[in-house]
CSV table of C-alpha atoms in Angstrom, one decimal:
chain,number,residue,atom,x,y,z
P,50,ASN,CA,0.0,0.0,0.0
P,51,VAL,CA,1.7,3.2,-1.2
P,52,GLN,CA,-0.1,6.6,-0.7
P,53,GLY,CA,-3.6,5.0,-0.9
P,54,MET,CA,-2.8,2.8,-3.9
P,55,GLU,CA,-2.6,-0.9,-3.2
P,56,PHE,CA,-1.8,-3.7,-5.5
P,57,THR,CA,-0.8,-7.3,-5.2
P,58,VAL,CA,1.5,-9.1,-7.6
P,59,GLN,CA,1.2,-12.8,-8.0
P,60,MET,CA,3.2,-14.5,-10.7
P,61,GLY,CA,3.3,-18.0,-12.0
P,62,MET,CA,5.8,-19.4,-14.5
P,63,VAL,CA,4.3,-20.8,-17.7
P,64,ILE,CA,7.4,-20.1,-19.8
P,65,ASP,CA,11.0,-21.2,-19.5
P,66,PRO,CA,11.7,-21.2,-15.7
P,67,SER,CA,15.3,-20.1,-16.3
P,68,ASP,CA,14.0,-16.7,-17.6
P,69,TRP,CA,14.0,-14.9,-14.3
P,70,ILE,CA,12.9,-11.3,-13.7
P,71,TYR,CA,15.8,-8.9,-13.4
P,72,GLY,CA,14.2,-5.4,-13.7
P,73,THR,CA,10.9,-4.0,-12.8
P,74,ALA,CA,9.1,-0.6,-13.2
P,75,ILE,CA,5.7,0.9,-12.6
P,76,ALA,CA,4.2,3.5,-14.9
P,77,LYS,CA,4.1,7.1,-13.6
P,78,ASP,CA,0.3,7.0,-13.7
P,79,GLY,CA,0.2,3.6,-12.0
P,80,SER,CA,-1.8,2.0,-15.0
P,81,ARG,CA,0.7,-0.7,-15.6
P,82,PHE,CA,4.0,-2.2,-14.5
P,83,TYR,CA,6.9,-3.8,-16.4
P,84,LEU,CA,8.8,-7.0,-15.8
P,85,GLY,CA,12.2,-7.2,-17.5
P,86,CYS,CA,13.7,-10.7,-17.9
P,87,TYR,CA,17.0,-12.4,-18.4
P,88,SER,CA,16.0,-13.2,-22.0
P,89,GLY,CA,15.7,-9.6,-23.0
P,90,LYS,CA,11.9,-9.7,-22.9
P,91,VAL,CA,9.9,-6.9,-21.2
P,92,TYR,CA,6.3,-7.6,-20.3
P,93,SER,CA,3.9,-4.7,-20.0
P,94,ILE,CA,1.3,-5.7,-17.4
P,95,ASN,CA,-2.0,-3.8,-17.5
P,96,ALA,CA,-4.3,-3.0,-14.5
P,97,GLU,CA,-6.2,-6.3,-15.0
P,98,GLY,CA,-3.0,-8.2,-14.6
P,99,ALA,CA,-2.6,-9.3,-18.2
P,100,ALA,CA,0.6,-8.9,-20.3
P,101,ASP,CA,-0.8,-6.8,-23.1
P,102,VAL,CA,2.5,-6.0,-24.7
P,103,VAL,CA,5.8,-8.0,-24.8
P,104,TYR,CA,8.9,-6.1,-26.0
P,105,VAL,CA,11.9,-8.1,-27.1
P,106,ILE,CA,15.2,-6.4,-27.3
P,107,PRO,CA,18.1,-7.7,-29.4
P,108,SER,CA,20.5,-8.5,-26.5
P,109,THR,CA,22.2,-11.4,-24.8
P,110,GLU,CA,22.2,-9.4,-21.6
P,111,PRO,CA,19.4,-9.4,-19.0
P,112,VAL,CA,17.2,-6.3,-18.7
P,113,TYR,CA,18.1,-4.5,-15.5
P,114,GLU,CA,16.3,-1.2,-15.7
P,115,ILE,CA,13.0,0.0,-17.3
P,116,MET,CA,11.8,3.6,-17.4
P,117,GLU,CA,8.9,5.4,-19.1
P,118,CYS,CA,10.0,8.8,-20.5
P,119,GLY,CA,7.0,10.5,-22.1
P,120,ASP,CA,5.9,8.5,-25.1
P,121,TYR,CA,9.0,6.3,-24.9
P,122,LEU,CA,10.0,3.3,-23.0
P,123,HIS,CA,13.7,3.0,-22.1
P,124,ILE,CA,15.0,-0.5,-21.5
P,125,SER,CA,18.6,-0.9,-20.2
P,126,THR,CA,21.0,-3.8,-20.1
P,127,THR,CA,24.5,-3.6,-18.7
P,128,SER,CA,25.8,-2.1,-22.0
P,129,GLN,CA,22.9,-0.7,-24.0
P,130,LEU,CA,19.9,1.6,-23.5
P,131,TYR,CA,17.1,0.8,-26.0
P,132,VAL,CA,14.5,3.4,-26.8
P,133,ILE,CA,11.0,2.2,-27.9
P,134,HIS,CA,8.0,4.4,-28.9
P,135,THR,CA,5.2,3.0,-26.8
P,136,GLU,CA,2.2,4.2,-29.0
P,137,GLN,CA,3.7,2.9,-32.2
P,138,ARG,CA,5.4,-0.1,-30.5
P,139,GLN,CA,8.5,0.8,-32.6
P,140,PHE,CA,12.2,0.4,-31.8
P,141,ILE,CA,13.8,3.9,-32.1
P,142,LYS,CA,17.5,3.4,-31.3
P,143,ALA,CA,20.1,1.8,-29.0
P,144,ILE,CA,22.7,3.9,-27.1
P,145,GLN,CA,26.0,2.4,-26.1
P,146,LEU,CA,26.4,2.9,-22.3
P,147,HIS,CA,30.1,2.1,-22.0
P,148,GLY,CA,33.2,3.2,-23.8
P,149,GLU,CA,34.4,0.5,-26.2
P,150,GLU,CA,38.1,1.5,-26.4
P,151,SER,CA,38.6,3.1,-23.0
P,152,ARG,CA,36.5,0.5,-21.2
P,153,VAL,CA,35.0,3.3,-19.1
P,154,SER,CA,31.7,2.4,-17.4
P,155,GLY,CA,28.8,4.7,-18.1
P,156,TYR,CA,25.4,5.2,-16.6
P,157,VAL,CA,22.1,7.1,-17.2
P,158,LYS,CA,20.4,9.6,-14.9
P,159,TYR,CA,16.8,10.6,-15.8
P,160,HIS,CA,15.3,14.1,-15.6
P,161,GLU,CA,11.8,15.5,-16.4
P,162,SER,CA,12.1,15.4,-20.2
P,163,GLY,CA,14.9,12.9,-20.9
P,164,PHE,CA,18.1,11.7,-19.6
P,165,ILE,CA,21.8,12.3,-19.3
P,166,HIS,CA,24.4,9.7,-20.2
P,167,VAL,CA,27.6,9.9,-18.1
P,168,LEU,CA,30.7,8.2,-19.5
P,169,GLY,CA,33.7,9.0,-17.4
P,170,ASP,CA,34.0,12.8,-17.3
P,171,ASP,CA,31.8,13.3,-20.5
P,172,VAL,CA,28.1,14.0,-20.1
P,173,THR,CA,25.6,13.9,-23.0
P,174,LEU,CA,22.1,15.3,-22.7
P,175,TYR,CA,19.3,13.4,-24.5
P,176,ASP,CA,15.6,14.0,-24.9
P,177,GLY,CA,13.1,11.2,-24.2
P,178,ALA,CA,13.3,10.0,-27.8
P,179,GLY,CA,17.0,9.4,-27.4
P,180,GLU,CA,17.9,12.4,-29.6
P,181,ARG,CA,21.3,14.1,-28.6
P,182,MET,CA,20.7,17.6,-27.3
P,183,GLY,CA,24.2,18.6,-26.2
P,184,ALA,CA,27.3,17.5,-24.4
P,185,VAL,CA,30.0,18.7,-22.0
P,186,SER,CA,33.3,17.3,-20.9
P,187,PHE,CA,35.0,18.1,-17.6
P,188,SER,CA,38.7,18.3,-17.0
P,189,LYS,CA,38.4,17.2,-13.4
P,190,SER,CA,36.6,14.0,-12.3
P,191,LEU,CA,32.9,14.3,-11.7
P,192,LYS,CA,32.0,13.7,-8.1
P,193,SER,CA,28.2,14.1,-8.2
P,194,ILE,CA,25.3,15.1,-10.4
P,195,CYS,CA,22.0,16.6,-9.4
P,196,VAL,CA,19.1,17.2,-11.8
P,197,THR,CA,16.0,19.1,-10.7
P,198,ASP,CA,13.5,21.6,-12.3
P,199,GLY,CA,15.3,21.7,-15.6
P,200,LYS,CA,18.6,22.5,-13.9
P,201,PHE,CA,21.8,20.4,-13.9
P,202,VAL,CA,24.4,20.7,-11.2
P,203,PHE,CA,27.7,19.0,-11.7
P,204,GLU,CA,30.3,18.8,-9.0
P,205,THR,CA,34.0,18.1,-9.6
P,206,ALA,CA,36.8,18.0,-7.1
P,207,SER,CA,37.2,21.8,-7.3
P,208,LYS,CA,34.0,23.4,-8.7
P,209,LEU,CA,30.3,23.3,-9.0
P,210,TYR,CA,28.8,23.8,-12.5
P,211,LEU,CA,25.2,24.9,-13.1
P,212,PHE,CA,23.4,24.4,-16.5
P,213,GLU,CA,19.9,25.4,-17.3
């Protein structure tokens, strides 16, 4: 029971029992939730408890994060972020999360209208559709990032940077 909303999840396995659930998410409006599996499948479960859509991403890695971003569904594995248009049920693009040559680990941080991709000391801003909106590189290592109300605060060892 969360802020007056209560739901119960009961699952049974009628598919390959080795396809375990690795990532979950709930829609912002609470109308559905998502189950991301080891196989790369993501089940969209409606309010009646039925899987009304099954997304299959082209990956050998398990799904570990799922996020709704406007009209788009973002499905992340350890190395890729897949962008799918939910209304059209169409794959839009895949974004590499890690540096191939430098072997630098990257990650995604969401904000109101999209996300930022952090790869080492390089930050790229994307909209919800996965379109690149801009980028910035820092000469000092990033310590923390805060995103709120359309503002981005980046902290390095010696400075704070504010972008609007």
